[in-house]
Amino acid sequence: MAFYDRIAAAWDRATGSAGGPFKRLVLNPIIEERLPALDGLRILEIGAGNGYFARWLLERRRGQNPASHVVSEVSAPLLAIAWARHRAPGVRYLRLDAGRRWPFAAAEFDLVLATMVLNEVGSGALRNALSECARVLEPEGRLLATVLHPRFVHALNRRGQIGRRGPGRAPTTMPGPEGLRLPVVPREIEEYDRALRRERFSFERVEVAPTPQVLAEKPGLRSAGRGPLALVYDARSRGA
């Protein structure tokens, strides 16, 4: 069972149609600013959650027409919500596990979007996901990925807010909205960098800090101290 299967409805209520305050006020505009015109692009979203972003983006870029657009998510209940509540016209919806081989041909996409998903998967799945991104992207294709900033995760850990909930191989979790616990993998920036370089990506890395508007809506973020909340990786595939 995927982690989000049991909390899909609660997560959808919490994140809404714009991804929650941090995505709505900070990450969504940053991602949109970095995207070229969508006309003719072949787009893949991985770990798309309730699927809000595809509809949000296509509404923001009304009149721009991708050649193809695939929204993927490992959690079947979340994918069902994406289809039922946030479905965008012309978009294909697909269940996809970032840790396994993807059902796409080599060089099938021009752009892969991975918003706050790579920080939730283990090291093996991270390596697989980036390997698959490199495989399915055109040479010079683009991966735009956002992850929680390791400094933010470590700050939560120092305050005792990172831990395992449940027996055995239960994932490491962190506090989320409305009392939810969300998966997170503590790691250093260098691990993300090495994993990208291993797959021959060149990249720009940008730190993203909270804004006063975000802190006003989510004052609990102050508990992790000052500093950036996220990283944006704007990466280019160098091809095989």
Coordinates of C-alpha atoms in Angstrom, one line a residue:
M1 CA 0.0 0.0 0.0
A2 CA 1.3 3.5 -0.9
F3 CA 1.8 5.8 2.1
Y4 CA -0.9 8.3 0.9
D5 CA -3.6 5.6 0.3
R6 CA -4.9 5.9 3.8
I7 CA -4.7 9.7 4.1
A8 CA -5.7 10.6 0.5
A9 CA -9.0 12.3 1.3
A10 CA -7.5 14.2 4.3
W11 CA -4.5 15.2 2.2
D12 CA -6.7 16.5 -0.6
R13 CA -8.7 18.6 1.9
A14 CA -5.5 20.0 3.3
T15 CA -3.8 20.8 0.0
G16 CA -6.8 21.9 -1.9
S17 CA -6.8 23.1 -5.5
A18 CA -3.5 25.0 -5.2
G19 CA -1.2 22.7 -3.1
G20 CA -1.5 24.5 0.2
P21 CA 0.0 27.9 1.3
F22 CA 3.7 27.2 0.5
K23 CA 3.0 25.9 -2.9
R24 CA 0.3 28.4 -3.7
L25 CA 2.3 31.5 -2.6
V26 CA 5.9 30.5 -3.3
L27 CA 6.6 27.2 -5.2
N28 CA 3.9 27.4 -7.9
P29 CA 5.0 30.9 -9.1
I30 CA 8.6 29.9 -9.1
I31 CA 7.9 26.8 -11.2
E32 CA 5.7 28.7 -13.6
E33 CA 8.4 31.4 -14.0
R34 CA 10.9 28.8 -15.0
L35 CA 8.8 27.1 -17.6
P36 CA 8.9 27.9 -21.2
A37 CA 5.8 28.2 -23.4
L38 CA 3.9 24.9 -23.2
D39 CA 3.1 24.7 -26.9
G40 CA 4.3 21.4 -28.3
L41 CA 5.9 20.2 -25.1
R42 CA 5.6 16.6 -24.0
I43 CA 5.2 16.9 -20.2
L44 CA 5.3 14.2 -17.4
E45 CA 4.5 14.9 -13.8
I46 CA 5.6 12.4 -11.2
G47 CA 4.2 12.2 -7.7
A48 CA 1.4 14.6 -8.7
G49 CA -0.7 14.0 -5.6
N50 CA -4.2 15.2 -6.1
G51 CA -3.3 16.5 -9.5
Y52 CA -4.0 20.2 -8.8
F53 CA -0.9 21.4 -10.6
A54 CA -1.8 20.3 -14.2
R55 CA -5.1 22.1 -14.1
W56 CA -3.7 25.2 -12.4
L57 CA -0.9 25.4 -14.9
L58 CA -3.1 25.0 -17.9
E59 CA -5.5 27.6 -16.6
R60 CA -2.5 30.0 -16.0
R61 CA -1.2 29.2 -19.5
R62 CA -4.5 29.2 -21.3
G63 CA -4.1 29.0 -25.0
Q64 CA -0.8 27.2 -24.8
N65 CA -1.2 23.6 -25.9
P66 CA 1.3 20.8 -24.9
A67 CA 1.7 18.0 -27.4
S68 CA 1.1 15.6 -24.5
H69 CA 0.7 15.8 -20.7
V70 CA 0.9 12.8 -18.3
V71 CA 0.0 13.2 -14.6
S72 CA 1.3 10.3 -12.5
E73 CA 0.9 9.2 -8.9
V74 CA 1.7 6.0 -7.0
S75 CA -1.3 6.3 -4.7
A76 CA -4.4 4.9 -6.5
P77 CA -6.8 6.9 -4.2
L78 CA -5.0 10.1 -4.8
L79 CA -5.0 9.4 -8.6
A80 CA -8.7 8.8 -8.4
I81 CA -9.1 12.2 -6.7
A82 CA -7.0 13.8 -9.4
W83 CA -9.3 12.3 -12.0
A84 CA -12.5 13.2 -10.3
R85 CA -11.8 16.6 -8.9
H86 CA -8.9 18.2 -10.6
R87 CA -9.0 16.6 -14.1
A88 CA -7.6 18.8 -16.8
P89 CA -8.7 18.4 -20.5
G90 CA -6.3 16.6 -22.7
V91 CA -4.3 15.2 -19.8
R92 CA -3.6 11.5 -19.3
Y93 CA -3.7 10.1 -15.8
L94 CA -1.5 7.1 -14.9
R95 CA -0.4 5.2 -11.8
L96 CA 3.3 5.2 -11.5
D97 CA 5.9 4.1 -8.9
A98 CA 9.0 6.3 -8.9
G99 CA 11.0 3.4 -7.6
R100 CA 10.3 1.1 -10.6
R101 CA 10.9 1.2 -14.3
W102 CA 8.5 3.5 -16.1
P103 CA 6.2 2.5 -19.0
F104 CA 7.6 5.1 -21.4
A105 CA 9.9 5.0 -24.3
A106 CA 13.3 6.6 -24.3
A107 CA 13.2 10.4 -25.1
E108 CA 9.4 10.4 -24.9
F109 CA 9.3 13.7 -23.0
D110 CA 10.7 17.2 -23.1
L111 CA 9.9 18.1 -19.5
V112 CA 9.5 16.2 -16.2
L113 CA 8.0 17.9 -13.2
A114 CA 8.7 16.5 -9.7
T115 CA 7.2 18.7 -7.0
M116 CA 8.0 17.6 -3.4
V117 CA 8.2 13.9 -4.2
L118 CA 12.0 13.1 -4.3
N119 CA 12.3 14.1 -0.6
E120 CA 9.8 11.4 0.2
V121 CA 11.4 8.4 -1.3
G122 CA 14.4 6.3 -0.2
S123 CA 17.8 6.4 -1.7
G124 CA 17.1 3.5 -4.1
A125 CA 13.9 5.0 -5.4
L126 CA 15.6 8.4 -5.7
R127 CA 18.4 6.9 -7.9
N128 CA 15.8 5.0 -10.0
A129 CA 13.6 8.0 -10.5
L130 CA 16.5 10.2 -11.7
S131 CA 17.7 7.3 -13.9
E132 CA 14.2 7.0 -15.4
C133 CA 14.0 10.8 -15.8
A134 CA 17.3 10.8 -17.8
R135 CA 16.0 7.9 -19.9
V136 CA 12.6 9.3 -20.8
L137 CA 13.8 12.8 -21.4
E138 CA 15.0 14.1 -24.8
P139 CA 18.7 15.1 -24.9
E140 CA 18.7 18.6 -23.4
G141 CA 15.2 17.8 -21.9
R142 CA 14.4 19.4 -18.6
L143 CA 13.7 18.2 -15.1
L144 CA 12.2 20.7 -12.8
A145 CA 12.2 19.3 -9.3
T146 CA 11.5 20.7 -5.9
V147 CA 12.4 19.1 -2.5
L148 CA 12.3 20.1 1.1
H149 CA 15.5 21.8 2.0
P150 CA 17.7 19.5 4.1
R151 CA 18.4 22.3 6.6
F152 CA 14.7 22.6 7.2
V153 CA 14.3 18.8 7.7
H154 CA 17.3 18.7 10.0
A155 CA 15.9 21.6 12.0
L156 CA 12.7 19.6 12.5
N157 CA 14.7 16.6 13.5
R158 CA 16.6 18.6 16.2
R159 CA 13.2 19.6 17.7
G160 CA 12.1 16.0 17.8
Q161 CA 9.5 16.4 15.1
I162 CA 10.9 13.7 12.7
G163 CA 10.3 10.1 13.6
R164 CA 8.7 6.8 12.8
R165 CA 5.1 6.2 13.4
G166 CA 4.3 2.5 13.4
P167 CA 6.2 -0.8 13.8
G168 CA 8.8 -2.3 11.5
R169 CA 9.6 -0.5 8.3
A170 CA 7.2 2.4 8.8
P171 CA 8.5 5.4 7.0
T172 CA 10.1 8.4 8.6
T173 CA 7.5 11.2 8.9
M174 CA 7.2 14.9 9.7
P175 CA 4.3 17.1 10.8
G176 CA 2.0 18.0 8.0
P177 CA -1.2 20.2 7.8
E178 CA -4.3 19.4 9.8
G179 CA -2.4 17.0 12.1
L180 CA -1.3 14.7 9.3
R181 CA 2.1 13.0 9.3
L182 CA 3.9 13.0 5.9
P183 CA 6.8 11.0 4.7
V184 CA 10.2 12.5 4.5
V185 CA 13.8 11.2 4.1
P186 CA 16.5 13.2 5.9
R187 CA 19.4 13.6 3.5
E188 CA 22.1 16.2 2.6
I189 CA 22.1 18.4 -0.4
E190 CA 25.1 16.5 -1.7
E191 CA 23.1 13.3 -2.0
Y192 CA 20.7 15.1 -4.4
D193 CA 23.6 16.6 -6.3
R194 CA 25.4 13.3 -6.6
A195 CA 22.3 11.5 -7.8
L196 CA 21.7 14.1 -10.5
R197 CA 25.3 14.1 -11.7
R198 CA 25.3 10.3 -11.7
E199 CA 22.7 10.5 -14.4
R200 CA 24.6 13.2 -16.3
F201 CA 22.3 16.1 -15.5
S202 CA 23.6 19.6 -15.4
F203 CA 21.6 21.7 -13.0
E204 CA 21.1 25.0 -11.3
R205 CA 20.1 24.8 -7.6
V206 CA 18.0 27.5 -6.0
E207 CA 17.1 27.9 -2.3
V208 CA 13.6 29.0 -1.5
A209 CA 12.8 30.9 1.7
P210 CA 9.4 31.4 3.3
T211 CA 7.7 34.7 2.7
P212 CA 5.9 36.8 5.3
Q213 CA 2.6 35.8 3.7
V214 CA 3.4 32.0 4.1
L215 CA 4.5 32.5 7.7
A216 CA 1.3 34.4 8.4
E217 CA -0.8 31.5 7.1
K218 CA 1.5 28.8 8.5
P219 CA 3.0 30.2 11.7
G220 CA 4.2 26.7 12.6
L221 CA 6.9 26.9 10.0
R222 CA 8.7 29.3 12.4
S223 CA 9.3 26.4 14.8
A224 CA 12.0 25.1 12.4
G225 CA 14.0 28.3 12.8
R226 CA 15.2 30.7 10.1
G227 CA 16.4 29.5 6.8
P228 CA 15.2 28.1 3.4
L229 CA 12.3 25.7 3.2
A230 CA 12.9 24.2 -0.2
L231 CA 15.3 23.6 -3.0
V232 CA 14.5 24.0 -6.7
Y233 CA 16.6 21.9 -9.1
D234 CA 16.4 23.1 -12.7
A235 CA 18.2 20.3 -14.5
R236 CA 19.1 19.5 -18.1
S237 CA 19.6 16.0 -19.5
R238 CA 22.9 15.5 -21.3
G239 CA 21.5 12.5 -23.1
A240 CA 23.0 9.0 -23.3

